[in-house]
Short mmCIF file of C-alpha atoms in Angstrom, two decimals:
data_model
loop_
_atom_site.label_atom_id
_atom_site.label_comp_id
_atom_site.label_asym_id
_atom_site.label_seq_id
_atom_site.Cartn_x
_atom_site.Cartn_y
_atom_site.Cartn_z
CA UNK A 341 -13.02 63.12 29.67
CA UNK A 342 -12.06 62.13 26.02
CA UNK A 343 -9.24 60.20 27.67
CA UNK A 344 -10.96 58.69 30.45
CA UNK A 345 -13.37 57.32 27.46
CA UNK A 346 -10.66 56.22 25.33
CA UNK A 347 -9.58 53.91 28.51
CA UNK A 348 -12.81 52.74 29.21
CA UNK A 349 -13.16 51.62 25.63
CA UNK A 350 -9.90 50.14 25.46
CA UNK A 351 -10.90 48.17 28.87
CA UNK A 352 -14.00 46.93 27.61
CA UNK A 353 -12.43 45.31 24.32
CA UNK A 354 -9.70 43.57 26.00
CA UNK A 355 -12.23 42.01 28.15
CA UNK A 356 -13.79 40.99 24.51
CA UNK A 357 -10.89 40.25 23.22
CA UNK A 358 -9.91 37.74 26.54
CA UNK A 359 -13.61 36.36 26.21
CA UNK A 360 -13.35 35.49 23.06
CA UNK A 361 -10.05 34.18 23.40
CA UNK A 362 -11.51 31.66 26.27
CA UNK A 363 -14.12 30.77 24.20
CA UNK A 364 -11.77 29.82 21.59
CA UNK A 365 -9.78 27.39 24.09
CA UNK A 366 -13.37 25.65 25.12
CA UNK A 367 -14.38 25.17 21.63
CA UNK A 368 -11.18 23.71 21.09
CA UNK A 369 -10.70 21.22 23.84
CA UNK A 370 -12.15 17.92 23.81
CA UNK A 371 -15.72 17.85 25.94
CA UNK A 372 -15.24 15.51 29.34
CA UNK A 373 -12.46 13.63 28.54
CA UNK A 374 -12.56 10.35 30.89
CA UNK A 375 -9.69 7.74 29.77
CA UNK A 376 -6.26 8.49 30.44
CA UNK A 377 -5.63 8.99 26.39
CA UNK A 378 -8.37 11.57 25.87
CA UNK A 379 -7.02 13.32 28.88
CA UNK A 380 -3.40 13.46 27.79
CA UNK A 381 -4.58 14.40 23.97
CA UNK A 382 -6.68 17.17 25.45
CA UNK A 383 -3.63 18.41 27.13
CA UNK A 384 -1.77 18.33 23.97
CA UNK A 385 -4.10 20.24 22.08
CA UNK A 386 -4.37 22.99 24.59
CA UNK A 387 -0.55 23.24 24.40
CA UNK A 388 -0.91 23.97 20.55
CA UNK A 389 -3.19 26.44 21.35
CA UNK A 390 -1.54 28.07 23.70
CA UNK A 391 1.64 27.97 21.46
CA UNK A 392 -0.30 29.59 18.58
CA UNK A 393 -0.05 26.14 16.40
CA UNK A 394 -2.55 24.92 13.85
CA UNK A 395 -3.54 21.30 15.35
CA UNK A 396 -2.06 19.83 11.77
CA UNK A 397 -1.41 15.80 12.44
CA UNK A 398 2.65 17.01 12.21
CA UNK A 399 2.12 19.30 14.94
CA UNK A 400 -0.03 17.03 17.28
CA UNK A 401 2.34 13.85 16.53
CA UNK A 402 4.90 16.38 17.69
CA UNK A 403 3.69 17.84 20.67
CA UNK A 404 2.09 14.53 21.78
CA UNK A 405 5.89 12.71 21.92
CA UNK A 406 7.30 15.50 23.40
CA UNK A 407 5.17 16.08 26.12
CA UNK A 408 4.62 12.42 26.43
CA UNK A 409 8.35 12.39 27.98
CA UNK A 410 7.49 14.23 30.30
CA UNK A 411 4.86 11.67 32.02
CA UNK A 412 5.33 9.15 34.42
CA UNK A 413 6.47 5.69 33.23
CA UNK A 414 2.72 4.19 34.04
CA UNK A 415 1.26 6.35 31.78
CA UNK A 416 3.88 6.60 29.37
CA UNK A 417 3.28 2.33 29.34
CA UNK A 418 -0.36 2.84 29.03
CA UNK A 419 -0.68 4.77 25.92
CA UNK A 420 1.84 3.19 24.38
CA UNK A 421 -0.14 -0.18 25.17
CA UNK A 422 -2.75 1.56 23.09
CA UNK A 423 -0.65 3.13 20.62
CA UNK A 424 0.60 -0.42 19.17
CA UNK A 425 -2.83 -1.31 18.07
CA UNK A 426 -2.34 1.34 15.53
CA UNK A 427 1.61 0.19 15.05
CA UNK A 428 2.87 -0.40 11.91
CA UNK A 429 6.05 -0.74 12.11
CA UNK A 430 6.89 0.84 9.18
CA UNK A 431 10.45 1.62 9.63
CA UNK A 432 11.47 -2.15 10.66
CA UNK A 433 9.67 -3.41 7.78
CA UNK A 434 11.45 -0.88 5.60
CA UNK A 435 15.10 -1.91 7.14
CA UNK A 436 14.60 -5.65 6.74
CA UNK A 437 12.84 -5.23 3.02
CA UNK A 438 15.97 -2.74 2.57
CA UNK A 439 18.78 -5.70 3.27
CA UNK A 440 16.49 -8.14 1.18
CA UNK A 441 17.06 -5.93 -1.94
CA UNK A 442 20.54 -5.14 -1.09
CA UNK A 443 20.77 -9.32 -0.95
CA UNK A 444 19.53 -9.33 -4.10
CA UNK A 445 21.58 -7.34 -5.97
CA UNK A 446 24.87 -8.84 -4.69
CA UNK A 447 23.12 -11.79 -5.94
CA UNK A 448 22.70 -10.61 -9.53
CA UNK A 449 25.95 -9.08 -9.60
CA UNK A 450 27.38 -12.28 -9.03
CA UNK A 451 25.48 -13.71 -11.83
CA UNK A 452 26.66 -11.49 -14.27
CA UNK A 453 29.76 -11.43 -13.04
CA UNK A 454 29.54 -15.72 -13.79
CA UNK A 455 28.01 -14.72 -17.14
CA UNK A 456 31.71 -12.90 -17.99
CA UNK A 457 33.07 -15.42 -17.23
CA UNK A 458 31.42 -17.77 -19.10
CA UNK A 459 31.80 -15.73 -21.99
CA UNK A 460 35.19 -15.44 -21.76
CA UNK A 461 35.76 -18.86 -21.42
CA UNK A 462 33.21 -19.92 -24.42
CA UNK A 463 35.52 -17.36 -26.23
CA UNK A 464 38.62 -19.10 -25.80
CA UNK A 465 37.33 -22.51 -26.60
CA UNK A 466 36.32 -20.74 -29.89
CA UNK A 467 40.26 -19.62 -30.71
CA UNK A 468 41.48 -22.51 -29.13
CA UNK A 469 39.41 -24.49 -32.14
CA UNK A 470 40.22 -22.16 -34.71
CA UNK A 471 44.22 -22.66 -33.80
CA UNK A 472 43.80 -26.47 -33.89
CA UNK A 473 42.17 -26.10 -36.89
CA UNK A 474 44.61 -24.02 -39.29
CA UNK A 475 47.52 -26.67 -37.23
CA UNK A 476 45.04 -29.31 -39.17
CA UNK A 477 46.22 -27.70 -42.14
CA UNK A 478 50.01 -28.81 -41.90
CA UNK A 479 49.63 -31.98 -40.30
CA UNK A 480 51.45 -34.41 -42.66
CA UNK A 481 51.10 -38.13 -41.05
CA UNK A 482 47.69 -39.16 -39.95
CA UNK A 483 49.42 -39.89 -36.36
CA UNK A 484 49.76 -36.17 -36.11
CA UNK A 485 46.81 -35.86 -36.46
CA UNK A 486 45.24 -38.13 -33.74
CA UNK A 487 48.30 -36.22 -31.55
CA UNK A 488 46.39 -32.94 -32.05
CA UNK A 489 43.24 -34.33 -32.03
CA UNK A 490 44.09 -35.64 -28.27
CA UNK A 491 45.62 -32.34 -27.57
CA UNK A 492 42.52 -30.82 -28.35
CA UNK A 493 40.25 -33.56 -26.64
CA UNK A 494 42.45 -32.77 -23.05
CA UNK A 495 42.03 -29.14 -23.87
CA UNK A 496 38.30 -28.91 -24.34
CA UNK A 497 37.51 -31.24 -21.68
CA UNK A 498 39.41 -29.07 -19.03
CA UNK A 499 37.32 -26.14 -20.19
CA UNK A 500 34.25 -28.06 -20.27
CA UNK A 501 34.70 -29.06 -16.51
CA UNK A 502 35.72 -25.63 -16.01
CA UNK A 503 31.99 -24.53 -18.15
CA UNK A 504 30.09 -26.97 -15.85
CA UNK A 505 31.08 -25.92 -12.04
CA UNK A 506 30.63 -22.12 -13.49
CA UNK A 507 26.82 -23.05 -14.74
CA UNK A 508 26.21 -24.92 -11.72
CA UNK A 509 27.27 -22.08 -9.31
CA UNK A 510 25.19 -19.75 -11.70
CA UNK A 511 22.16 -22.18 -10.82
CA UNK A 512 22.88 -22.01 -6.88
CA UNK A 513 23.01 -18.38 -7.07
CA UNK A 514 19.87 -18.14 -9.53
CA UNK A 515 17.86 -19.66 -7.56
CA UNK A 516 18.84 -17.89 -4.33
CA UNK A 517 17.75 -14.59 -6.25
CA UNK A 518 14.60 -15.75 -6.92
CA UNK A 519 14.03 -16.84 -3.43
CA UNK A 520 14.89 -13.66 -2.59
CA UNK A 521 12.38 -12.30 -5.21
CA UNK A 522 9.92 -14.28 -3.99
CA UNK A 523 10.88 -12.50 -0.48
CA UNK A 524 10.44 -9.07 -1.29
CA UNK A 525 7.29 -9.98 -2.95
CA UNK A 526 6.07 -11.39 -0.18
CA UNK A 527 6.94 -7.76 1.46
CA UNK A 528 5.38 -5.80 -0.73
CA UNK A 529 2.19 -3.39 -0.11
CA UNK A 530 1.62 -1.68 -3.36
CA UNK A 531 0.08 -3.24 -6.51
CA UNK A 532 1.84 -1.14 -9.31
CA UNK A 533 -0.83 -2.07 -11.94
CA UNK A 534 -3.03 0.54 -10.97
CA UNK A 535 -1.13 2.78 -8.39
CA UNK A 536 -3.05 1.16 -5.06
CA UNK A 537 -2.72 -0.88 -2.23
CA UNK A 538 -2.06 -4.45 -2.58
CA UNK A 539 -4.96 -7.24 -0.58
CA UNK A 540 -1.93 -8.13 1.67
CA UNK A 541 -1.60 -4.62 2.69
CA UNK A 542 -5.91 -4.64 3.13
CA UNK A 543 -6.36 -8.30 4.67
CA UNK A 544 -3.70 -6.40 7.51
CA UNK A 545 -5.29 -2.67 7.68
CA UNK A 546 -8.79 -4.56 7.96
CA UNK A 547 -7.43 -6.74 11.08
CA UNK A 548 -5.87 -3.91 12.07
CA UNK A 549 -9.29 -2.08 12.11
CA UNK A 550 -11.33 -4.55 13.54
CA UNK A 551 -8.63 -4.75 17.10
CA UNK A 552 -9.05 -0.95 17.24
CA UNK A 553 -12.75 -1.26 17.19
CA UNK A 554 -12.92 -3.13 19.56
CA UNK A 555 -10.71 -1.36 21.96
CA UNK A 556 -12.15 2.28 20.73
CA UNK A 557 -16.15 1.46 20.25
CA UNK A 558 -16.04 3.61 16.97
CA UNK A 559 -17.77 2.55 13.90
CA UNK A 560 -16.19 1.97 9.94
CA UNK A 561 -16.93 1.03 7.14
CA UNK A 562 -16.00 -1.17 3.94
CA UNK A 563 -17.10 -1.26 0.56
CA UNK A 564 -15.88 -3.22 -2.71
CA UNK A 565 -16.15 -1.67 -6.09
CA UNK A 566 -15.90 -3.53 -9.73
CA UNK A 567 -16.95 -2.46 -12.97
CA UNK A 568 -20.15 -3.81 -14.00
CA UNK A 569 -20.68 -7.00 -15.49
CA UNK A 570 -22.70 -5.45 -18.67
CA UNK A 571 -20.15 -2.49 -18.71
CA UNK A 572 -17.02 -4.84 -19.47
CA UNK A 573 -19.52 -7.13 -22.20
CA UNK A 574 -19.58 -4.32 -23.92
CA UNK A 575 -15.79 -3.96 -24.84
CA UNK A 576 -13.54 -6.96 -26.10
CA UNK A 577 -10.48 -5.73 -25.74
CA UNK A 578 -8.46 -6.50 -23.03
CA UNK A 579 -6.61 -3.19 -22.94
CA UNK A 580 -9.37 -1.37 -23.04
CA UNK A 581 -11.31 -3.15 -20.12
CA UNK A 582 -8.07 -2.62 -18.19
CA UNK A 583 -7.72 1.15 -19.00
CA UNK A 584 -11.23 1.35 -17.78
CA UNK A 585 -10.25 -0.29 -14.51
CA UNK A 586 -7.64 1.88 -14.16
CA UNK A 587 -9.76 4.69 -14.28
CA UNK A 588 -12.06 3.26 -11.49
CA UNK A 589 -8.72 2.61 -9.18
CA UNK A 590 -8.13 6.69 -9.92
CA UNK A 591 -11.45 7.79 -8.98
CA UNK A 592 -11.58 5.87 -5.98
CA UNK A 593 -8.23 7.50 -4.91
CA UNK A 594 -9.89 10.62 -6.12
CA UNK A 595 -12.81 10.04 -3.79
CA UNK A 596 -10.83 8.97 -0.79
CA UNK A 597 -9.82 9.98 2.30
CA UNK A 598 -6.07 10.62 3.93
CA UNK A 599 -7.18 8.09 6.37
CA UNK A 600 -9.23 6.08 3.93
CA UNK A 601 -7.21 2.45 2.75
CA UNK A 602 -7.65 2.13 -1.18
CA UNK A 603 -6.94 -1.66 -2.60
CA UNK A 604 -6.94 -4.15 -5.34
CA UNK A 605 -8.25 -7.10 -3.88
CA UNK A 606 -7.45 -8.96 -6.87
CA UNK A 607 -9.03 -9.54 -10.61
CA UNK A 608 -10.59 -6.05 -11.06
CA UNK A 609 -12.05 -5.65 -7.66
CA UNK A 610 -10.85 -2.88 -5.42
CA UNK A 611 -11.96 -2.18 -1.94
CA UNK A 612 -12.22 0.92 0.40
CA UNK A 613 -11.45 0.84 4.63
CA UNK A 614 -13.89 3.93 5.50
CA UNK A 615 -12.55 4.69 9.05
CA UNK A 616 -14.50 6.10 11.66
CA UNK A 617 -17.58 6.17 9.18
CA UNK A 618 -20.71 4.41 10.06
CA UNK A 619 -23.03 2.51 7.27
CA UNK A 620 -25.04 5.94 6.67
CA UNK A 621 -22.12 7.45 5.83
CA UNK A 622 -20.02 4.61 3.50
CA UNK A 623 -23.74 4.73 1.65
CA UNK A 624 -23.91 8.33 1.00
CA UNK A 625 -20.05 7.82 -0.11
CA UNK A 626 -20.65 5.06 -2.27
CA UNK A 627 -23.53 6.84 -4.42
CA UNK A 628 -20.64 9.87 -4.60
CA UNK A 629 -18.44 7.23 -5.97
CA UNK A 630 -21.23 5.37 -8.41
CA UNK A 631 -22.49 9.28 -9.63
CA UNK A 632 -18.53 10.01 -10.25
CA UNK A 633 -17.70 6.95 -12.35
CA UNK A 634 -21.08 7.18 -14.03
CA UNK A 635 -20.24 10.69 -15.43
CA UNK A 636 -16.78 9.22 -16.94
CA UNK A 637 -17.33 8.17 -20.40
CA UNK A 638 -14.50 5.89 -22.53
CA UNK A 639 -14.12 6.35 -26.33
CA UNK A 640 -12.91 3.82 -28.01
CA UNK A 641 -13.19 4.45 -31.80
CA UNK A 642 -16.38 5.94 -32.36
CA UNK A 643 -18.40 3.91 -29.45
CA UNK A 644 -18.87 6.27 -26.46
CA UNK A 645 -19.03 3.90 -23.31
CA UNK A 646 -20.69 4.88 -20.22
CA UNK A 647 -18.51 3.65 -17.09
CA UNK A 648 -20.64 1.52 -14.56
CA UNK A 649 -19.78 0.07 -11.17
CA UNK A 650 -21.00 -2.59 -8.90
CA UNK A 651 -20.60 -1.89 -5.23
CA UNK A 652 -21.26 -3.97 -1.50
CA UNK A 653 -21.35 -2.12 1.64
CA UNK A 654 -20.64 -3.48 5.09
CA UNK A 655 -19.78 -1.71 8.24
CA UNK A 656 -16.94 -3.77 9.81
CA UNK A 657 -17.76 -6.01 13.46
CA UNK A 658 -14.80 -6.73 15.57
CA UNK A 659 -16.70 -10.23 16.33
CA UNK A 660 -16.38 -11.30 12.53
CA UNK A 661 -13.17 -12.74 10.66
CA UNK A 662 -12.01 -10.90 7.70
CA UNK A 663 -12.64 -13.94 5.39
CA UNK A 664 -15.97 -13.21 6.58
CA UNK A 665 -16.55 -9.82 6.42
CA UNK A 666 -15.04 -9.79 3.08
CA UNK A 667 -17.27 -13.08 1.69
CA UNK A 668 -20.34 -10.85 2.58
CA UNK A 669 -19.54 -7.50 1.09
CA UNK A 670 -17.98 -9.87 -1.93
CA UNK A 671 -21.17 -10.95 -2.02
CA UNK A 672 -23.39 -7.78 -1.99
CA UNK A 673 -21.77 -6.49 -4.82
CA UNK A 674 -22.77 -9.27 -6.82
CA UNK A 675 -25.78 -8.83 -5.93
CA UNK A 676 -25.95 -4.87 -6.72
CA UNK A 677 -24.40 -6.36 -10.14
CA UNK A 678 -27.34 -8.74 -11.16
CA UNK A 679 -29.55 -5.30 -10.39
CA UNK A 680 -29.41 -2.53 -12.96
CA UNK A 681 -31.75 -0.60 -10.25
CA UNK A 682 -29.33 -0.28 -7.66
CA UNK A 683 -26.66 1.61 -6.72
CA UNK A 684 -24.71 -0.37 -3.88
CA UNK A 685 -26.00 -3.10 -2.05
CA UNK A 686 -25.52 -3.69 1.66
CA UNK A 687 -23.81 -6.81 3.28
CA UNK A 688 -27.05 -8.81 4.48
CA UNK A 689 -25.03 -9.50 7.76
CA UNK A 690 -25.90 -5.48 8.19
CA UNK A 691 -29.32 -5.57 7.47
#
């Protein structure tokens, strides 16, 4: 009997344990999938599921190329249609900014290599005038004299035509670096002055954005951040204003998102993509982000500084430029700034 109960228990928490483990899979599959993509994610996430995985972004990016493969060549065309509006090409951009740079130091070598050279030469005219010189000495007949003098005449003037192809090359080859310079600055998506994104990097993300939501029907958001007009009247310095800008750029990277896009748009104003976040939600981040900076006080000698931020809120339209969506959240901030009452201001487009 104690056996037969010891079965019947055993039977009844497998059952459990197979319930629960079904209720696990629901839960975890997406509810009525009804485009292709939903269908073939929901797929994928079962299959980490079923393999034991956490659904980490590694593991889905994984499991979604893999068993993409597998599909027919329709489908395979069809997400990857979709797929490109999220493309950034990354690794291409990364191989042609790669053999830029690589451009550009054979370029410098060669001008230091010239600059050797140059040295060298300049060097030799240098003995070749002290040698005249001390042959000055023993010269007995003026006529010698105007002999060596010639001699030295023909010698420097081979040397200077020598001197002047040199420089001239070195000018071709300077100014091919700094076109090249100019290139890779052209490339570049960081702004190293305070660790962030650069506004070429946001003017694309925010194009980027606005094709997706218009493909996807989702909602996000962007907001611009500054210090406050009466916060940076308070301090004179310039390094100190620029410390305290620094500080904002932190705490907005402190604040943000993996998905989030954090950028200087250029003379102490940053901005924020919010993806997938819908005005409600950018406002309830923004007065996370005003409390945060307002709790950050500066020192600088004994005056204690309270830090104090102007920010404009818009949630982004696919039917609006970026010049435009941009002009109008430029524009709430401002308006936030002339207002010691508020917090953030909303893009008047939104409201």
């Amino acid at each position: 009997m104690a056996a037969l109960s010891d079965l019947k228990r055993s039977q009844r928490q497998v059952t459990q344990k197979g319930a629960d483990e079904s209720a696990f899979i629901t839960a975890g599959s997406l509810n009525d999938p009804t485009s292709d993509l939903e269908i073939f994610a929901k797929e994928v996430l079962n299959a980490l599921i079923s393999d034991n995985l956490p659904p980490t972004p590694n593991n889905f990016a994984l499991y979604f190329d893999r068993i993409l493969e597998d599909k027919s060549e329709s489908l395979r065309r069809q997400i990857g249609s979709i797929l490109e509006l999220e493309e950034d090409n990354h690794e291409e951009k990364s191989l042609e900014l790669e053999k830029t740079l690589k451009q550009g130091f054979s370029s410098v070598k060669s001008i230091l290599q010239l600059s050797a050279t140059l040295y060298k030469n300049i060097s030799l005219m240098e003995k070749i005038l002290e040698t005249k010189k001390e042959e000055m000495k023993n010269v007995p007949s003026v006529s010698g004299a105007n002999d060596l003098l010639s001699s030295l005449g023909g010698d420097v003037g081979k040397l200077s035509s020598i001197l002047k192809k040199q420089v001239s090359h070195m000018k071709v080859i300077y100014e091919e670096t700094a076109t090249i310079v100019k290139q890779v600055e052209n490339e570049t998506i960081f702004d190293n002055q305070y660790g962030v994104y650069n506004k070429r990097f946001l003017i694309t993300k925010l194009e980027q954005e606005r094709h997706l939501i218009d493909e996807f029907k989702h909602k996000s958001s962007l907001i611009t951040v500054r210090l406050s007009k009466t916060t940076g009247e308070k301090i004179q310095s310039e390094k100190a204003q620029q410390l305290m800008t620094r500080t904002v750029a932190r705490l907005l990277l402190k604040t943000s998102r993996r998905s989030d896009v954090v950028a200087h748009y250029g003379e102490g104003i940053f901005a924020m993509v919010l993806k997938h976040t819908d005005i409600e939600s950018a406002k309830r981040a923004s007065e996370r982000l005003f409390d945060l900076v307002s709790s950050s006080n500066f020192f600088i000698a004994e005056q204690e500084i309270q830090l104090r931020i102007a920010i404009g809120v818009t949630e982004l339209n696919s039917t609006k430029g970026v010049d435009q969506i941009l002009d109008c959240t430029l524009s709430a901030m401002d308006a936030a700034d002339n207002n010691s009452k508020l917090r953030y201001m909303v893009c008047n487009d939104n409201e």
